[in-house]
XYZ file of C-alpha atoms in Angstrom:
730
model
C 3.349 5.333 -50.472
C 4.078 6.308 -54.407
C 6.819 8.816 -55.504
C 4.673 11.579 -56.180
C 3.505 11.668 -52.460
C 7.231 11.143 -51.266
C 8.192 14.088 -53.454
C 5.402 16.268 -51.966
C 6.477 15.408 -48.505
C 9.968 15.932 -49.200
C 9.039 19.370 -50.718
C 7.122 20.307 -47.721
C 9.798 19.371 -45.303
C 12.402 21.370 -47.243
C 10.042 24.352 -47.107
C 9.467 23.831 -43.314
C 13.377 23.670 -42.894
C 13.771 26.902 -44.566
C 11.123 28.737 -42.728
C 12.454 27.151 -39.443
C 15.887 28.581 -39.937
C 14.719 32.041 -40.905
C 12.262 32.009 -37.902
C 15.055 31.100 -35.529
C 17.563 33.743 -36.949
C 14.994 36.462 -36.849
C 13.703 35.456 -33.409
C 17.133 35.467 -31.946
C 17.869 38.934 -33.147
C 14.511 39.976 -32.055
C 14.924 38.591 -28.633
C 18.481 40.149 -28.395
C 16.750 43.692 -29.156
C 13.830 42.889 -26.794
C 16.340 42.078 -23.941
C 18.066 45.354 -24.492
C 14.807 47.260 -24.353
C 13.890 45.482 -21.271
C 17.179 45.740 -19.471
C 16.975 49.835 -20.351
C 13.568 49.948 -18.797
C 14.521 47.966 -15.844
C 17.451 50.170 -15.074
C 15.492 53.257 -15.611
C 12.779 51.977 -13.097
C 15.686 51.099 -10.572
C 17.112 54.453 -10.958
C 13.939 56.161 -10.189
C 13.246 53.914 -7.385
C 16.704 54.794 -5.845
C 16.083 58.446 -6.098
C 12.703 57.935 -4.667
C 14.451 56.052 -1.819
C 16.762 58.960 -1.076
C 13.884 61.384 -1.222
C 11.930 59.497 1.346
C 14.960 59.513 3.515
C 15.250 63.136 3.191
C 11.638 63.709 4.219
C 12.029 61.387 7.018
C 14.826 63.421 8.379
C 12.867 66.424 7.896
C 9.942 65.144 9.867
C 12.219 63.716 12.475
C 13.860 67.008 13.204
C 10.949 69.237 12.459
C 8.552 67.627 14.983
C 10.669 68.365 17.997
C 9.651 70.240 21.069
C 13.209 71.181 22.372
C 14.170 72.517 18.764
C 10.970 74.635 18.599
C 11.636 76.040 22.137
C 15.243 76.704 21.232
C 14.164 78.379 17.992
C 11.581 80.759 19.989
C 14.124 81.637 22.774
C 16.870 82.210 20.110
C 19.148 79.718 21.829
C 21.942 79.431 18.973
C 24.252 77.344 21.222
C 21.406 74.491 21.535
C 20.767 74.693 17.669
C 24.487 74.255 17.018
C 24.930 71.590 19.465
C 21.795 69.561 18.451
C 21.096 70.231 14.808
C 24.481 71.716 13.489
C 26.398 68.780 14.840
C 24.070 66.419 12.848
C 25.429 68.065 9.742
C 28.979 68.816 10.811
C 29.894 65.978 12.859
C 27.655 62.920 11.882
C 27.099 64.225 8.104
C 23.569 62.878 8.423
C 22.765 65.375 5.690
C 24.585 67.971 3.657
C 22.336 70.881 4.739
C 20.055 71.748 7.533
C 18.424 75.049 8.050
C 15.586 76.835 9.625
C 13.827 79.474 7.636
C 11.526 81.924 9.101
C 8.003 81.742 7.640
C 8.189 85.347 6.592
C 11.868 85.911 6.110
C 15.023 84.288 5.139
C 17.452 81.782 6.833
C 17.616 82.011 10.591
C 19.864 79.083 11.148
C 21.732 77.081 8.568
C 24.621 74.651 8.197
C 26.065 73.303 5.048
C 28.770 70.768 4.340
C 30.592 72.981 1.874
C 33.591 75.279 2.127
C 32.460 77.330 -0.905
C 28.950 78.008 -0.134
C 26.849 78.805 2.775
C 23.298 77.831 3.580
C 21.948 81.241 2.576
C 23.707 80.997 -0.808
C 21.527 77.709 -1.365
C 18.365 79.036 0.206
C 18.182 82.316 -1.517
C 15.238 84.565 -1.242
C 13.790 83.102 -4.561
C 14.153 79.637 -3.120
C 12.531 80.709 0.112
C 9.513 81.854 -1.871
C 9.478 78.303 -3.676
C 9.632 76.670 -0.213
C 6.712 78.604 0.865
C 4.799 77.534 -2.213
C 5.907 73.938 -1.733
C 4.906 73.979 1.941
C 1.569 75.650 1.281
C -1.403 73.815 2.832
C 0.825 71.349 4.472
C -1.329 69.539 7.097
C -0.421 70.181 10.800
C -1.785 66.980 12.311
C 0.733 64.592 10.545
C 4.354 63.850 9.347
C 3.874 65.381 5.767
C 7.203 66.663 4.740
C 7.574 67.579 1.061
C 10.414 67.677 -1.157
C 12.096 69.121 -4.412
C 15.274 69.694 -6.031
C 17.375 73.149 -6.193
C 20.599 74.225 -7.454
C 23.601 74.372 -4.953
C 26.393 76.149 -6.826
C 27.326 73.729 -9.616
C 25.588 70.806 -7.963
C 22.022 69.801 -7.596
C 20.621 69.356 -4.119
C 17.603 67.321 -3.139
C 15.826 69.310 -0.269
C 12.935 68.068 2.100
C 10.806 70.693 3.903
C 8.819 70.376 7.064
C 7.301 72.836 9.578
C 9.110 73.086 12.982
C 6.542 72.106 15.289
C 6.386 71.365 19.021
C 5.045 67.556 19.024
C 3.312 67.596 22.387
C 1.633 70.907 21.656
C 1.260 71.300 17.920
C -2.490 72.379 18.032
C -1.462 75.461 20.319
C 1.000 76.862 17.678
C -0.149 79.061 14.930
C 0.363 76.945 11.715
C 1.233 80.123 9.802
C 4.067 81.270 12.081
C 5.815 77.912 12.431
C 9.327 78.147 10.619
C 10.314 75.806 7.901
C 12.946 73.067 8.701
C 14.964 72.221 5.662
C 17.058 69.074 4.978
C 19.257 68.968 1.924
C 21.244 66.186 0.271
C 23.590 66.997 -2.600
C 23.392 64.552 -5.648
C 27.018 64.347 -5.895
C 29.097 62.412 -8.263
C 30.208 59.951 -5.600
C 26.621 59.464 -4.317
C 25.336 58.960 -7.839
C 28.055 56.581 -8.633
C 27.154 54.496 -5.577
C 23.365 54.472 -6.276
C 24.276 53.280 -10.000
C 26.531 50.542 -8.868
C 23.838 49.009 -6.450
C 21.941 48.584 -10.005
C 24.980 47.435 -11.823
C 25.335 50.776 -13.593
C 28.869 52.188 -13.732
C 28.287 55.733 -15.099
C 25.171 57.144 -13.634
C 25.483 60.981 -13.372
C 23.664 64.174 -13.916
C 23.652 66.330 -17.016
C 22.599 69.900 -16.844
C 19.679 70.713 -18.895
C 20.250 72.849 -21.901
C 17.812 74.361 -24.637
C 19.060 71.631 -26.913
C 17.952 68.803 -24.394
C 15.346 70.631 -22.428
C 12.573 70.056 -24.805
C 13.336 66.529 -25.584
C 11.705 63.471 -24.144
C 14.651 62.744 -21.969
C 13.942 60.575 -18.913
C 14.017 60.712 -15.954
C 14.378 64.576 -15.619
C 15.302 66.535 -12.258
C 12.564 69.263 -11.898
C 13.261 72.175 -9.505
C 11.023 74.004 -7.136
C 9.651 76.239 -9.913
C 8.801 73.536 -12.346
C 11.974 73.852 -14.320
C 13.926 71.026 -15.680
C 17.433 71.671 -14.405
C 19.151 68.329 -15.136
C 18.658 64.799 -16.334
C 19.877 61.526 -14.821
C 22.042 59.891 -17.560
C 23.722 56.525 -17.738
C 24.822 53.925 -20.319
C 22.008 51.453 -20.662
C 23.021 47.841 -20.500
C 23.051 45.657 -23.733
C 22.650 42.131 -22.311
C 20.933 40.965 -25.467
C 23.926 41.685 -27.730
C 26.376 40.100 -25.305
C 24.164 36.942 -25.259
C 23.967 37.079 -29.149
C 27.669 37.130 -29.519
C 27.984 34.165 -27.169
C 25.404 32.187 -28.822
C 25.786 33.105 -32.401
C 28.522 30.370 -33.244
C 27.041 27.463 -31.514
C 23.423 28.288 -32.864
C 24.908 28.603 -36.448
C 26.514 25.222 -36.052
C 23.299 23.923 -34.493
C 21.310 25.142 -37.532
C 23.802 23.734 -39.958
C 23.505 20.351 -38.380
C 19.710 20.782 -38.115
C 19.721 21.344 -42.051
C 21.996 18.416 -42.551
C 19.785 16.065 -40.317
C 16.441 17.530 -41.721
C 17.456 16.986 -45.237
C 18.381 13.564 -44.520
C 15.171 12.864 -42.724
C 13.301 14.393 -45.695
C 14.536 11.560 -47.929
C 13.742 8.995 -45.382
C 10.204 10.213 -44.783
C 8.159 7.397 -46.074
C 9.997 4.723 -43.736
C 9.635 7.200 -40.710
C 5.949 7.875 -41.454
C 5.369 4.034 -41.721
C 7.262 3.359 -38.448
C 5.333 6.281 -36.735
C 1.871 4.695 -37.900
C 2.806 1.398 -36.314
C 3.861 2.909 -32.818
C 1.328 5.580 -32.630
C -0.901 3.994 -29.999
C 2.313 3.556 -27.692
C 3.470 7.026 -28.293
C 0.187 8.664 -27.418
C 0.107 6.777 -24.255
C 4.024 7.655 -23.413
C 3.260 11.304 -24.312
C 0.669 11.296 -21.354
C 2.457 9.398 -18.690
C 5.320 10.284 -16.488
C 7.942 7.630 -17.005
C 9.361 7.699 -13.348
C 6.091 7.323 -11.288
C 3.671 6.063 -14.045
C 1.305 8.918 -13.210
C -0.325 11.378 -15.572
C 1.976 13.892 -16.698
C 1.136 17.566 -17.539
C -0.169 16.749 -20.921
C -2.268 13.852 -19.816
C -3.715 15.937 -16.858
C -4.372 18.822 -19.023
C -6.230 16.553 -21.538
C -8.142 14.963 -18.753
C -9.622 18.338 -17.260
C -10.360 19.486 -20.707
C -12.580 16.671 -21.375
C -16.173 17.045 -21.757
C -16.829 14.938 -18.613
C -14.724 17.286 -16.436
C -15.874 20.575 -18.094
C -19.504 19.445 -17.209
C -18.565 18.602 -13.677
C -17.000 22.077 -13.348
C -20.106 23.829 -14.727
C -21.983 21.882 -12.031
C -19.744 22.893 -9.212
C -18.610 19.248 -8.601
C -14.817 19.692 -9.377
C -11.963 20.416 -7.263
C -8.385 20.786 -8.001
C -5.337 20.105 -5.403
C -1.927 21.677 -6.299
C 1.262 20.684 -4.354
C 4.719 21.840 -4.450
C 7.424 19.378 -2.752
C 10.386 20.951 -1.018
C 13.454 18.644 -0.037
C 14.412 16.912 -3.236
C 17.696 19.001 -3.475
C 18.912 17.556 -0.051
C 18.431 13.974 -1.370
C 20.029 14.826 -4.723
C 23.099 16.542 -2.927
C 23.369 13.760 -0.178
C 23.061 10.533 -2.196
C 22.810 11.574 -5.846
C 20.093 12.008 -8.184
C 19.262 8.276 -8.353
C 18.104 8.833 -4.622
C 16.011 11.748 -5.572
C 14.264 9.652 -8.346
C 13.639 6.915 -5.720
C 11.974 9.573 -3.300
C 9.759 10.811 -6.119
C 8.564 7.157 -6.624
C 8.067 6.554 -2.942
C 6.308 9.899 -2.320
C 3.975 9.347 -5.363
C 3.082 5.915 -3.977
C 2.480 7.271 -0.528
C 0.057 9.991 -1.778
C -1.663 7.792 -4.010
C -2.354 5.487 -1.091
C -4.148 8.197 0.794
C -6.219 9.790 -2.010
C -9.915 9.020 -2.381
C -10.919 6.481 -5.108
C -12.283 9.308 -7.288
C -9.236 11.291 -7.112
C -6.928 11.572 -10.237
C -3.165 12.136 -9.414
C -0.708 13.631 -11.759
C 2.964 14.784 -11.702
C 2.949 18.203 -13.495
C 6.592 18.917 -13.037
C 9.851 17.828 -11.201
C 8.478 18.850 -7.785
C 4.794 19.746 -8.460
C 1.781 17.542 -8.356
C -1.833 17.902 -8.901
C -5.191 16.072 -7.845
C -8.497 16.274 -9.437
C -11.603 15.356 -7.664
C -15.053 15.294 -8.876
C -18.559 14.354 -7.426
C -21.074 15.260 -4.768
C -19.751 16.955 -1.572
C -16.641 17.864 -3.419
C -15.475 20.808 -1.102
C -15.482 18.355 1.921
C -13.683 15.783 -0.058
C -11.104 18.199 -1.401
C -10.447 19.706 2.009
C -9.958 16.197 3.576
C -7.782 15.006 0.821
C -5.756 18.091 1.033
C -5.273 17.811 4.827
C -4.410 14.045 4.375
C -1.784 14.655 1.843
C -0.070 17.228 4.230
C -0.269 14.827 7.026
C 1.092 11.782 5.304
C 4.243 13.950 4.007
C 4.980 15.078 7.446
C 6.498 11.514 8.041
C 10.243 11.004 7.102
C 11.098 8.795 4.041
C 13.922 6.235 4.090
C 15.859 6.177 0.806
C 18.780 3.849 0.580
C 19.247 3.543 4.419
C 19.097 7.579 5.009
C 16.058 9.305 6.557
C 14.792 12.443 4.843
C 12.101 14.864 5.416
C 10.409 16.871 2.812
C 7.769 19.816 3.251
C 4.848 20.325 1.025
C 2.860 23.527 0.041
C -0.747 22.647 -0.728
C -3.289 24.784 -2.316
C -6.810 23.896 -3.532
C -9.848 25.444 -5.327
C -13.488 24.633 -5.709
C -15.602 25.149 -8.736
C -18.295 27.506 -8.116
C -20.178 30.089 -10.081
C -20.811 30.406 -13.666
C -18.280 30.793 -16.444
C -15.465 29.097 -14.756
C -13.461 26.361 -16.565
C -11.198 23.597 -15.329
C -8.280 25.568 -16.427
C -9.436 28.474 -14.263
C -9.606 25.986 -11.370
C -6.168 24.864 -11.910
C -4.999 28.391 -11.898
C -6.536 29.260 -8.771
C -5.188 26.111 -7.168
C -1.761 27.164 -8.080
C -2.279 30.778 -6.733
C -3.240 29.088 -3.574
C -0.375 26.793 -3.452
C 1.954 29.788 -3.993
C 0.121 31.370 -1.065
C 0.825 28.560 1.198
C 4.470 28.383 0.040
C 5.076 32.098 0.399
C 3.414 32.351 3.850
C 5.142 29.134 5.167
C 1.957 27.527 5.771
C 1.956 23.931 7.027
C -1.936 23.344 6.339
C -3.498 23.307 2.953
C -4.791 26.715 1.785
C -8.163 27.205 -0.028
C -8.099 29.701 -2.755
C -10.078 32.976 -2.156
C -10.186 36.119 -4.238
C -7.835 37.927 -1.763
C -4.958 36.180 -3.218
C -5.228 37.902 -6.514
C -3.230 40.899 -6.534
C -4.923 44.656 -7.306
C -6.367 47.415 -5.618
C -9.941 45.904 -5.556
C -8.899 42.953 -3.604
C -6.823 45.088 -1.240
C -9.833 47.016 -0.619
C -11.921 43.999 -0.016
C -9.434 42.908 2.545
C -9.154 46.275 4.216
C -13.104 46.523 4.502
C -13.470 42.928 5.856
C -10.334 43.298 8.168
C -12.018 46.456 9.720
C -15.129 44.504 10.221
C -13.289 41.618 11.610
C -11.676 43.864 14.157
C -14.896 45.571 15.294
C -16.748 42.241 15.490
C -13.902 40.117 16.982
C -13.278 37.699 14.373
C -9.591 37.550 14.924
C -7.975 35.356 17.192
C -4.357 35.105 18.852
C -2.762 31.945 18.694
C 0.568 31.063 20.731
C 3.681 29.119 19.774
C 5.717 27.871 22.749
C 9.449 28.856 23.204
C 11.316 26.106 25.296
C 14.718 25.772 26.739
C 16.756 23.448 24.300
C 18.402 21.278 27.379
C 15.252 20.081 28.868
C 12.234 21.367 26.745
C 10.954 23.478 29.694
C 8.362 25.974 28.280
C 9.815 29.711 29.031
C 7.760 31.686 26.832
C 5.169 32.213 24.163
C 5.022 33.958 20.841
C 1.618 35.669 20.010
C 0.577 35.204 16.381
C -2.679 36.770 15.043
C -4.925 34.535 13.022
C -8.099 35.371 10.786
C -10.697 33.376 9.569
C -13.118 35.732 7.548
C -16.887 34.715 6.985
C -16.691 36.019 3.395
C -12.918 35.257 2.620
C -12.245 32.155 4.523
C -8.807 31.726 6.066
C -6.608 34.647 5.240
C -2.806 34.356 5.715
C -1.140 37.066 7.902
C 1.213 37.478 4.912
C -1.795 38.696 3.058
C -3.630 40.932 5.519
C -0.816 42.200 7.620
C 0.598 44.347 4.720
C -2.956 45.780 3.896
C -3.319 46.829 7.503
C 0.311 48.511 7.526
C -0.722 50.535 4.427
C -4.202 51.483 5.525
C -3.323 52.263 9.138
C -5.527 49.366 10.504
C -2.047 47.948 12.021
C -2.509 50.267 15.077
C -6.055 48.894 15.918
C -4.749 45.175 14.947
C -1.557 45.856 17.186
C -3.743 46.900 20.078
C -6.006 43.927 19.811
C -2.981 41.648 19.818
C -1.334 43.310 22.871
C -4.765 43.357 24.818
C -5.458 39.675 24.172
C -1.910 38.711 24.960
C -2.020 40.570 28.252
C -5.243 38.799 29.156
C -3.746 35.491 28.477
C -0.363 35.785 29.840
C -1.694 36.942 33.188
C -2.982 33.201 33.462
C 0.445 31.807 32.798
C 2.766 33.486 35.534
C 6.503 33.222 34.869
C 6.177 32.867 31.133
C 7.701 35.484 28.664
C 5.283 36.945 25.991
C 6.785 37.804 22.617
C 4.831 40.153 20.508
C 5.711 41.212 16.926
C 6.000 44.977 16.007
C 5.485 46.643 12.788
C 7.460 49.457 11.601
C 4.244 51.410 11.263
C 3.649 50.956 14.973
C 7.098 52.174 16.039
C 6.664 55.332 14.030
C 3.546 56.453 16.238
C 4.902 58.825 18.749
C 2.672 57.636 21.422
C 3.293 53.957 20.725
C 5.663 53.300 23.720
C 3.519 55.181 26.215
C 0.353 53.609 25.006
C 2.019 50.013 25.247
C 3.163 50.727 28.827
C -0.348 51.823 29.910
C -1.962 48.674 28.447
C 0.448 46.364 30.158
C 0.229 47.999 33.387
C -3.629 48.216 33.399
C -3.370 44.435 33.557
C -1.132 44.591 36.580
C 1.605 43.051 34.570
C 5.299 44.048 34.546
C 6.982 45.140 31.023
C 9.846 42.728 31.705
C 7.274 39.932 31.136
C 7.090 41.173 27.328
C 9.540 40.754 24.545
C 9.150 43.024 21.537
C 10.091 41.391 18.260
C 11.356 43.571 15.485
C 12.804 42.843 12.048
C 15.756 44.587 10.710
C 13.611 46.703 8.284
C 12.981 49.057 11.150
C 16.457 49.586 11.678
C 17.643 50.125 7.998
C 14.983 52.614 7.025
C 15.246 54.971 10.122
C 18.263 53.976 12.291
C 18.277 57.346 13.974
C 14.622 57.206 14.973
C 14.725 53.412 15.718
C 17.709 54.035 18.257
C 15.837 56.532 20.180
C 12.481 54.616 20.376
C 14.128 51.262 21.215
C 16.122 52.942 24.028
C 12.881 54.374 25.290
C 11.111 50.965 25.267
C 14.196 49.392 26.909
C 14.123 52.025 29.520
C 10.414 51.179 30.251
C 11.500 47.568 31.046
C 10.393 45.681 27.760
C 12.872 42.924 26.376
C 13.908 43.655 22.743
C 14.400 40.808 20.138
C 16.019 40.982 16.643
C 13.766 38.547 14.551
C 14.758 36.871 11.451
C 18.489 37.582 11.921
C 20.423 36.800 8.871
C 17.862 37.057 6.076
C 18.473 40.673 4.744
C 20.865 43.303 5.892
C 21.371 42.148 9.499
C 25.022 42.807 10.716
C 26.905 42.868 13.990
C 26.689 46.630 13.537
C 22.964 46.459 14.465
C 23.577 44.205 17.410
C 26.156 46.614 18.986
C 24.371 49.900 18.058
C 20.902 48.857 19.237
C 19.831 47.483 22.748
C 18.705 44.049 21.943
C 18.391 41.345 24.494
C 17.546 38.440 22.315
C 18.616 37.129 18.690
C 16.179 34.956 16.908
C 18.012 32.884 14.091
C 15.786 32.580 11.205
C 14.324 29.278 10.228
C 16.318 29.321 6.671
C 19.464 28.608 8.723
C 17.944 25.880 10.907
C 16.313 24.018 7.953
C 19.577 22.698 6.361
C 21.515 21.929 9.652
C 22.636 18.378 9.592
C 22.458 18.240 5.925
C 25.511 20.238 4.874
C 28.728 21.410 6.729
C 28.132 25.020 5.959
C 24.601 25.222 7.673
C 26.276 23.521 10.712
C 29.065 26.027 10.776
C 26.514 29.012 10.524
C 24.495 27.932 13.139
C 27.557 27.423 15.406
C 28.872 30.965 14.472
C 25.482 32.575 15.312
C 25.079 30.867 18.658
C 28.688 31.950 19.371
C 27.990 35.587 18.379
C 24.823 35.762 20.753
C 26.954 34.463 23.596
C 29.930 36.831 22.820
C 27.440 39.718 22.845
C 25.474 38.450 25.783
C 22.207 37.815 23.819
C 19.847 34.999 24.342
C 19.735 32.958 21.167
C 16.363 31.550 19.972
C 16.457 29.094 17.174
C 13.191 29.117 14.868
C 11.626 26.514 12.739
C 12.768 23.414 14.549
C 10.813 20.527 12.833
C 12.692 17.396 13.760
C 14.732 15.492 16.453
C 18.004 15.755 14.340
C 17.795 19.499 14.312
C 17.137 19.609 18.060
C 20.264 17.346 18.759
C 22.542 19.579 16.578
C 21.174 22.653 18.305
C 21.896 21.185 21.778
C 25.297 20.235 20.598
C 26.084 23.950 19.643
C 24.697 25.020 22.971
C 21.699 27.019 21.434
C 19.719 28.088 24.678
C 16.117 28.206 23.345
C 14.155 26.672 20.445
C 10.799 26.984 18.813
C 9.071 25.324 16.018
C 6.731 22.619 14.884
C 8.596 19.919 16.665
C 7.649 21.538 19.809
C 4.150 22.738 19.105
C 2.140 24.485 16.433
C 0.706 27.822 17.066
C -2.461 26.852 19.329
C -5.308 28.749 20.994
C -4.858 29.949 24.684
C -7.077 27.218 25.800
C -4.908 24.596 24.537
C -1.764 26.290 25.802
C -3.355 26.260 29.426
C -4.069 22.521 29.055
C -0.498 21.931 27.641
C 1.052 23.740 30.790
C -1.247 21.837 33.223
C -0.059 18.598 31.398
C 3.625 19.471 31.736
C 3.175 20.598 35.421
C 1.394 17.196 36.448
C 4.141 15.149 34.712
C 6.844 17.208 36.693
C 4.866 16.728 39.879
C 4.970 12.819 39.213
C 8.683 12.758 38.401
C 9.439 14.593 41.514
C 7.257 12.374 43.836
C 8.963 9.200 42.114
C 12.391 10.741 42.937
C 11.589 11.352 46.635
C 10.198 7.730 46.945
C 13.448 6.353 45.511
C 15.695 8.456 47.747
C 13.444 7.264 50.768
C 13.914 3.798 49.839
C 17.467 4.068 49.305
C 17.861 5.684 52.693
C 16.087 2.941 54.390
């Protein structure tokens, strides 16, 4: 390599160094600015969402108080004492809202309560505001909870008001819609309330600024618009500037790094010839190393990408003879925390060898990342091969791993996709397999999940799920599986949890995590819930003495006739409500605590057992357990997963069991997957357990066979015991 060539290489390297330095500096400042923009946009979105949540709460209160037989009758009878005791007290004593008022449909304020010493309800709800309320409530539907909201001025403050029509719930159709008075709920956007709202989003100075001619015409966001379409104020805060903060922290080290880079790069430029020759000699080894994972000797991401983008695999994809299996392993952290990263590395190697041993000969295995792996399969009957391979992988990883004398369990989320249709590329199949894997992971699925289009987000997919689910309910495609709940001390089956499952002819297996939210959004949850209750009643009647747990949706609980309808169905099968345990999540309690308390008390009075599910995963607190009439506390699987692995998890489980005992609640631990977890739960005297160690969710026929088997085993043991006592007596 002559001097001229060396000189040109050197000049090219110097030019590259300069361009790199300039690019890095520009990129850092650009990213800081972009981060600031994104932070500002994010805080604006959160503020708007917080105000919308406040609006929904006000509308919910207006609906709750507006649809009330007793309130309507008291209004018609002019019973001011009842109004004061039941509605006025909500404002003056519980302070559930800052304003509650009843406004005649053709006049002013009939009743009003306002948490203010300076103003009266009639000062806020002036004749002009009453006219605006009439316009706001115009064409308000009678047959549904449809409160409407807006903002008004309340002295020097801004008040959020929600308006419904005071209606007797049991005879709404008998009342002239036009004569019903308006029920108004008001919440003042006070300085303290806005500060609390802002701090929940890490904003310290969220406040309102009154709109003025100078700002009223500008594009200030978000505005507060009153009943008459006028902008009366703006939400104002100081946007965070995380980009500049990061820039200040990294400026010095980046400058030093760039300086060192320049020194090294210039030195490298003058050694280009020797390096080029050395690289040329080791090119073959470098190519192989770049495509191989050094720890497992499997293909790495680069090698896998190159493989599937080859002409051979693209042709296989075009012919529908290609499948991709994507898997994500959970459990490495426990190994690293327990015996160090060298133990984690050994687990990766052992796991790779185990999976390799169960794959079909045509399968190509790759390690994509730290805990992500992929398999590509080609050939005829690829759908069956992929399904069998994916199921085999899940099965082989159910067995524990022994690393350095310690036994560890890992879990795997597996998704796979099959090439089909025209215009698809191997990269698209990988993307779909990745989506299916995340579907399995998010839904806590223990079987491999096949990709289907419902996993893609968007209105079209949701509509497709809605249409198929509606048809599935009509045609009986849905199934109810049951997972046993057992007494921890002797594993005696004491109850079942009903779990709905759906295998669609068009969509394949659809996870409940996918179709239940759609059912809630579209109202199909009522039909779905009735199906589950009906099927559970049919099956539990064949299993006397067992408790049947049924999950409730917040949407079901909001139905005024839900409790009565549920009781009628249960009694129609000759069953007692005490045989049923209704499982509720904390979301029902957080969103509408007043309504929830009333409705849960009604279900409790009817004889149903109430269970708080997934305790500890969100806003659950002792206050909920004291305030609401629960009988059972279900400890979420996330607490159970780590017991035996660290002292914190053990202490948490101990505390939760003690809490249940102190409050006279039965405690059920979910997600039991191995004997060690069961032993530890017995040690802390947890009363009941549920999980894959006991049984996966299975159809009713298998439950019946299981109960027969258990009963036969008990009979044999009893007879053996009697014989032993007879021989001892003889």
